[in-house]
PDB file of C-alpha atoms in Angstrom:
ATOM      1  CA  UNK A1049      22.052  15.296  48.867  1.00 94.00           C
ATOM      2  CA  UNK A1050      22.295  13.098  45.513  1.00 97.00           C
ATOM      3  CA  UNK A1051      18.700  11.652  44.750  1.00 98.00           C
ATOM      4  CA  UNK A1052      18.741   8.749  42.199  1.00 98.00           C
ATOM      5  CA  UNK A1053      15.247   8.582  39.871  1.00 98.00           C
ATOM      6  CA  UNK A1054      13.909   5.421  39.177  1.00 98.00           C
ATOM      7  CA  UNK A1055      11.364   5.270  36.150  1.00 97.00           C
ATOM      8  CA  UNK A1056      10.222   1.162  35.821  1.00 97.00           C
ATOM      9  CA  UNK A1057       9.913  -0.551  33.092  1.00 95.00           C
ATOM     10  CA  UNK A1058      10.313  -4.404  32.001  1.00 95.00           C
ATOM     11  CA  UNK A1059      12.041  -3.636  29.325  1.00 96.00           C
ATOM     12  CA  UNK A1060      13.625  -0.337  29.909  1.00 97.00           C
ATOM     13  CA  UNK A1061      14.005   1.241  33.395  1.00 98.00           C
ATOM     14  CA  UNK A1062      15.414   5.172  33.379  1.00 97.00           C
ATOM     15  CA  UNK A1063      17.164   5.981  35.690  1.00 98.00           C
ATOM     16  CA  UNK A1064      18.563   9.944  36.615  1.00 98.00           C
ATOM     17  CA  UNK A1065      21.442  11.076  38.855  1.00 98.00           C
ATOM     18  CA  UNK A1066      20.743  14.481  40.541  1.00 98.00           C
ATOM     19  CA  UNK A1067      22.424  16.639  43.587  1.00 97.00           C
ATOM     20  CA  UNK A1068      20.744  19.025  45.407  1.00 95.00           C
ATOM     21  CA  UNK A1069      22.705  21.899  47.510  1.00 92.00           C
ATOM     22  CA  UNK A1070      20.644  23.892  49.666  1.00 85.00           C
ATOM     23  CA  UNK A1071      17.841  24.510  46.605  1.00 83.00           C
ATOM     24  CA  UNK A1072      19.520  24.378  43.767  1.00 93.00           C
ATOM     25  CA  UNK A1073      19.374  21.089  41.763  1.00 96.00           C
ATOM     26  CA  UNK A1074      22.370  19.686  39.773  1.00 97.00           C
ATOM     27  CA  UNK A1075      22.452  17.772  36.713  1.00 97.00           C
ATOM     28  CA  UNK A1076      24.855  14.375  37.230  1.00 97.00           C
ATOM     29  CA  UNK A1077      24.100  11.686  34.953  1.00 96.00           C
ATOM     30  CA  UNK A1078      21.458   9.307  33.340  1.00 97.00           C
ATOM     31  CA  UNK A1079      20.607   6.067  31.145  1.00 97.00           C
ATOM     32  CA  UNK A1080      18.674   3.127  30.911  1.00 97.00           C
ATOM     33  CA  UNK A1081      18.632  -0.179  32.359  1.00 98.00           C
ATOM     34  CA  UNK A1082      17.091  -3.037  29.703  1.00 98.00           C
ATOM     35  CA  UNK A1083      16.654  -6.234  29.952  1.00 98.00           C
ATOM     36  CA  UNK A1084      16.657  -8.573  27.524  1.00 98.00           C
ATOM     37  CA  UNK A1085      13.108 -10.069  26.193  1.00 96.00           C
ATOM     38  CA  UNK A1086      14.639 -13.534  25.407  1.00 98.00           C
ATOM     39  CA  UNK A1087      15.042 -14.389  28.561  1.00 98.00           C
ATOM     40  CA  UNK A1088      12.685 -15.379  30.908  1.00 97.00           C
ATOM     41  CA  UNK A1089      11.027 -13.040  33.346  1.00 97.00           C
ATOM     42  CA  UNK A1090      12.955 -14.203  36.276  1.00 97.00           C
ATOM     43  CA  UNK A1091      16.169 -13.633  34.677  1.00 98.00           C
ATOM     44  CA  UNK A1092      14.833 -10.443  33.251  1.00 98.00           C
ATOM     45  CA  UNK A1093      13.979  -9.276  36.689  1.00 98.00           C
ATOM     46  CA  UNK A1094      17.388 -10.096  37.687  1.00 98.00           C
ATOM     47  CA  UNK A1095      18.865  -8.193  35.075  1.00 98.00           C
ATOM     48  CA  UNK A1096      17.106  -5.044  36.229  1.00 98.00           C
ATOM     49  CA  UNK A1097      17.793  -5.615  39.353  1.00 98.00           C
ATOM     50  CA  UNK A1098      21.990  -5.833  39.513  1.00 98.00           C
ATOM     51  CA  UNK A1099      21.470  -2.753  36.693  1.00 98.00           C
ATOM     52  CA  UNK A1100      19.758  -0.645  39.425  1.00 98.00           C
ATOM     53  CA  UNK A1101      22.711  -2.203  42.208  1.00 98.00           C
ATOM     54  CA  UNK A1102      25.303  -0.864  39.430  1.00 98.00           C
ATOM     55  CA  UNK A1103      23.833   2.566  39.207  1.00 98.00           C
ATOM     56  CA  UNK A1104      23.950   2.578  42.941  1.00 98.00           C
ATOM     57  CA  UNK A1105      27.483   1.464  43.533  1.00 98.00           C
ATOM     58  CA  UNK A1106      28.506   4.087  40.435  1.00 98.00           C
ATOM     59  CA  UNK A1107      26.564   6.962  42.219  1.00 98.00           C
ATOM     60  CA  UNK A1108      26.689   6.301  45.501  1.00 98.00           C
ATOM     61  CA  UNK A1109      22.896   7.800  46.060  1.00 98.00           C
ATOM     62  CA  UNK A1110      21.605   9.405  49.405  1.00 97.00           C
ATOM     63  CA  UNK A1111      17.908   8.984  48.518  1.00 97.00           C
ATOM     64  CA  UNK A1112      15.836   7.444  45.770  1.00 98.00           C
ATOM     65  CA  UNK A1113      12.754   8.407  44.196  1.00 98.00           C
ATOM     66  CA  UNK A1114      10.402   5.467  42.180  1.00 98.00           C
ATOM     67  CA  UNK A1115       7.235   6.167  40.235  1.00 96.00           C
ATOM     68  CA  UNK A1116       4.515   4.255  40.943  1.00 93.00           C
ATOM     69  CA  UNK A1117       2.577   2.036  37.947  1.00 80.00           C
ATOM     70  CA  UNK A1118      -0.473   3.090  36.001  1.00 73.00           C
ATOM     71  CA  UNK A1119      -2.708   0.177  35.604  1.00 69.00           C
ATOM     72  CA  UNK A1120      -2.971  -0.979  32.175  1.00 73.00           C
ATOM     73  CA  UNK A1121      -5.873  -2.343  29.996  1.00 80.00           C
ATOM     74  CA  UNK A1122      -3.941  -5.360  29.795  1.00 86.00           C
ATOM     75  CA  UNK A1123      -3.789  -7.316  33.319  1.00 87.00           C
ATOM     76  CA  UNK A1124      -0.725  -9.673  32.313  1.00 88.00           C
ATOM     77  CA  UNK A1125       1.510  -6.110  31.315  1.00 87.00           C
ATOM     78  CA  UNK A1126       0.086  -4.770  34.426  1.00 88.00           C
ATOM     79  CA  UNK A1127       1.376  -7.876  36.414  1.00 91.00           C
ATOM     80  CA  UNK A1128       4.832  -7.646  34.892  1.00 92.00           C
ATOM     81  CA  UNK A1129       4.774  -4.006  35.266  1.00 92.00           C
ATOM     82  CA  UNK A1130       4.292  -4.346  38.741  1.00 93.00           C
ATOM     83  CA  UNK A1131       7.127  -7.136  39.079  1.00 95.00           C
ATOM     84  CA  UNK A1132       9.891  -5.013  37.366  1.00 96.00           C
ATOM     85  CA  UNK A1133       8.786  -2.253  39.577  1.00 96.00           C
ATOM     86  CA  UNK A1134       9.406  -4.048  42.559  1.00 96.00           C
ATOM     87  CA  UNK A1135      12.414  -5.250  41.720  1.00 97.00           C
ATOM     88  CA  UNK A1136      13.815  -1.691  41.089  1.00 97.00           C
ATOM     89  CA  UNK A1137      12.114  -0.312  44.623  1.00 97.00           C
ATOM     90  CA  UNK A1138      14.161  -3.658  46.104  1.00 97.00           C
ATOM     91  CA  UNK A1139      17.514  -2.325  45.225  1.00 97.00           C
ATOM     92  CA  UNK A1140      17.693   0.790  47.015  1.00 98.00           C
ATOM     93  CA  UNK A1141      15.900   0.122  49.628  1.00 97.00           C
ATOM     94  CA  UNK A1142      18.656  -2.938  50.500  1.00 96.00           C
ATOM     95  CA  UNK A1143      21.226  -0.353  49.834  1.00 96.00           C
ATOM     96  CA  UNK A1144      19.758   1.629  53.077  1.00 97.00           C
ATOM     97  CA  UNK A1145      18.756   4.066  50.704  1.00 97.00           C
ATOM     98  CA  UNK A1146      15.465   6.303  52.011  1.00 94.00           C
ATOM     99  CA  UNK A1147      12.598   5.654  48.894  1.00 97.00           C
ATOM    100  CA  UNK A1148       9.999   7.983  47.894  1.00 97.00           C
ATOM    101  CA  UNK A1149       7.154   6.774  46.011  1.00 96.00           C
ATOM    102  CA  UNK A1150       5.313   9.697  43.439  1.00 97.00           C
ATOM    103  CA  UNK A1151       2.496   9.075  41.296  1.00 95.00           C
ATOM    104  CA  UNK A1152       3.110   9.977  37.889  1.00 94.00           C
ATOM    105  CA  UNK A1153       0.809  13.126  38.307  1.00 94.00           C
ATOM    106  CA  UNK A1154       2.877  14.033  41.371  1.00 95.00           C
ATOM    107  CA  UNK A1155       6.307  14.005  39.411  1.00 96.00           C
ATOM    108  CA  UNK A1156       4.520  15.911  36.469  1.00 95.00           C
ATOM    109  CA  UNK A1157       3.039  18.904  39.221  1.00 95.00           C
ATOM    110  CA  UNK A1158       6.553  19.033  40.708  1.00 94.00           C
ATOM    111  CA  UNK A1159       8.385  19.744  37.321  1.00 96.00           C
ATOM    112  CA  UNK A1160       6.005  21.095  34.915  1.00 94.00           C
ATOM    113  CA  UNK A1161       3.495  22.911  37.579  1.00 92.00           C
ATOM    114  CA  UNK A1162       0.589  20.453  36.340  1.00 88.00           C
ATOM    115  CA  UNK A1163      -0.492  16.826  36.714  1.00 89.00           C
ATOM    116  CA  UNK A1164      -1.623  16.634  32.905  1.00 89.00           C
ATOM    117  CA  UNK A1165       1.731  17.609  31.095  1.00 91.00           C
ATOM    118  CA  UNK A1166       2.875  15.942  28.377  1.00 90.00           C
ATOM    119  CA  UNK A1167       5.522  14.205  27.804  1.00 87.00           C
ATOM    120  CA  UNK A1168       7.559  16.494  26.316  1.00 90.00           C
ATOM    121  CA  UNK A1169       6.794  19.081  28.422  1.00 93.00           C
ATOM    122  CA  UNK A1170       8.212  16.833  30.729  1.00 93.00           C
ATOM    123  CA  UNK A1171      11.393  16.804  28.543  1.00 92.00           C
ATOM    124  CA  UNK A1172      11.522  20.345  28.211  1.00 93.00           C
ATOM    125  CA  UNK A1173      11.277  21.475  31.755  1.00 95.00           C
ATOM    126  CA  UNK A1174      14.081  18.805  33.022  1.00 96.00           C
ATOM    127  CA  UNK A1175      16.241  20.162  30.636  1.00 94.00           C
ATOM    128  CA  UNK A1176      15.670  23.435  31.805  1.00 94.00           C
ATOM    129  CA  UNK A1177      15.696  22.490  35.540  1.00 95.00           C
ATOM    130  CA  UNK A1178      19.201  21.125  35.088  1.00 96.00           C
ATOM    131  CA  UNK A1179      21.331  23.206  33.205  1.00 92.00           C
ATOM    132  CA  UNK A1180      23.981  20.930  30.955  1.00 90.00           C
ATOM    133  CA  UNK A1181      21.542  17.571  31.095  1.00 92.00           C
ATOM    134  CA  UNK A1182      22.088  15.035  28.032  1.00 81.00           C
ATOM    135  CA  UNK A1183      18.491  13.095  28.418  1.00 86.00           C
ATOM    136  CA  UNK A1184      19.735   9.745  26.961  1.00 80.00           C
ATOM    137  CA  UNK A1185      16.095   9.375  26.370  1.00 92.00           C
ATOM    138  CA  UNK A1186      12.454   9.678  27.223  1.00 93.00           C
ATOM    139  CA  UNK A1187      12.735   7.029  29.961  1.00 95.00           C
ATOM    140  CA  UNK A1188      15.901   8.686  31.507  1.00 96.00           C
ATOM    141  CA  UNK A1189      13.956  11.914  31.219  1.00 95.00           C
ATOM    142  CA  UNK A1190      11.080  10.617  33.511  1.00 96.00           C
ATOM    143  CA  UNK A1191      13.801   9.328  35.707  1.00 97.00           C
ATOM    144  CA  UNK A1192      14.857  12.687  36.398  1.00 98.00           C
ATOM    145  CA  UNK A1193      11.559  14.068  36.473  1.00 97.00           C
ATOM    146  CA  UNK A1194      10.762  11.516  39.597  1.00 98.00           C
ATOM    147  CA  UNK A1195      14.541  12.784  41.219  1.00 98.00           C
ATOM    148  CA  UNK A1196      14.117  15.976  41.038  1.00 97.00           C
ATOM    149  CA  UNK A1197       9.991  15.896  42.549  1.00 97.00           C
ATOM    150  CA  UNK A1198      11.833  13.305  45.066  1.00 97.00           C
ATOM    151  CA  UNK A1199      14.192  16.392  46.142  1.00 96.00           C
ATOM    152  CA  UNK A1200      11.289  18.892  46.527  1.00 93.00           C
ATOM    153  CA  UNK A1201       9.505  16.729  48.656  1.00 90.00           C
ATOM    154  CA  UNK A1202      12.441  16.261  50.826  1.00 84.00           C
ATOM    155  CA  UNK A1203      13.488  19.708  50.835  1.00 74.00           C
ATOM    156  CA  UNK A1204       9.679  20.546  52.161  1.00 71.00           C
ATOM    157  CA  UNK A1205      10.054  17.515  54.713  1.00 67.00           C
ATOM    158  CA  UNK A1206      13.324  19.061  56.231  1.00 69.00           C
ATOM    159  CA  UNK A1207      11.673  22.241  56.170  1.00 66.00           C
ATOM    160  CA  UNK A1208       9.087  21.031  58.205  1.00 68.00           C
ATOM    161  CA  UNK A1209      11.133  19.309  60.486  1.00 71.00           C
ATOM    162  CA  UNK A1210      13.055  22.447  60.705  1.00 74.00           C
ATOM    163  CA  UNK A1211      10.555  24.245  61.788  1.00 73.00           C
ATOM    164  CA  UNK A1212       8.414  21.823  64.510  1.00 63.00           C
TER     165      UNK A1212
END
């Protein structure tokens, strides 16, 4: 099963490529998607948006994995926040992709083995969860974080399913 990571962001959205075979997880790509803050928000939105449908049609994706907002002190980032990230839970879910939603303490339990990690604990255990991974950068990084907590959860799902 290849899981696609989705880590929203107005201006930069990671995004993480992973396969999983029975349960071992395999490292297949990353990047960014950014759009570009001269432009208005509609056509910023837009630009996320075919990004996501190019990383899609690249990949070809069985499942998708987003990570839900934190709300901000600022309302108006909040409100864009929560534009761009419905934008990028848009695209795969019009690709007939299956989407998993994880809060960011979710993704953090399912990679680091707590909800409070730090960033670059983060960093650290991706890299050491998928053996040859580049991590373009931080936001790619998260991006794998949410695939690979999006493949754990659906491993335990078909498990489950398995087993009723």
């Amino acid at each position: 099963m290849r899981v696609l990571g989705l880590d929203p962001g107005l201006r930069i959205t990671g995004w993480g490529m992973i396969e999983m075979i029975d349960n071992r997880l395999r490292y297949l790509g990353d990047g960014t998607i950014r759009s570009d803050d001269k432009l208005s928000l509609a056509e910023r939105l837009g630009q996320l948006h075919r990004g996501v449908l190019q990383v899609i049609a690249a990949w070809s994706p069985d499942a998708a994995g987003v990570e839900q907002t934190f709300v901000n002190k600022n309302p108006e980032s909040t409100l864009k926040l929560g534009q761009a990230r419905g934008v990028v839970l848009l695209a795969p879910a019009l690709a007939g992709l299956e989407v998993g939603e994880y809060a960011p303490t979710q993704v953090k339990q399912a990679v680091v083995g707590t909800g409070r990690a730090a960033k670059e604990q983060v960093g650290m255990m991706v890299r050491t969860l998928l053996p040859g991974c580049l991590v373009t950068s931080a936001d790619a990084a998260d991006a794998l974080a949410v695939a690979i907590c999006h493949a754990h959860h659906a491993a335990t799902a078909r498990r489950l399913k398995a087993g009723t």
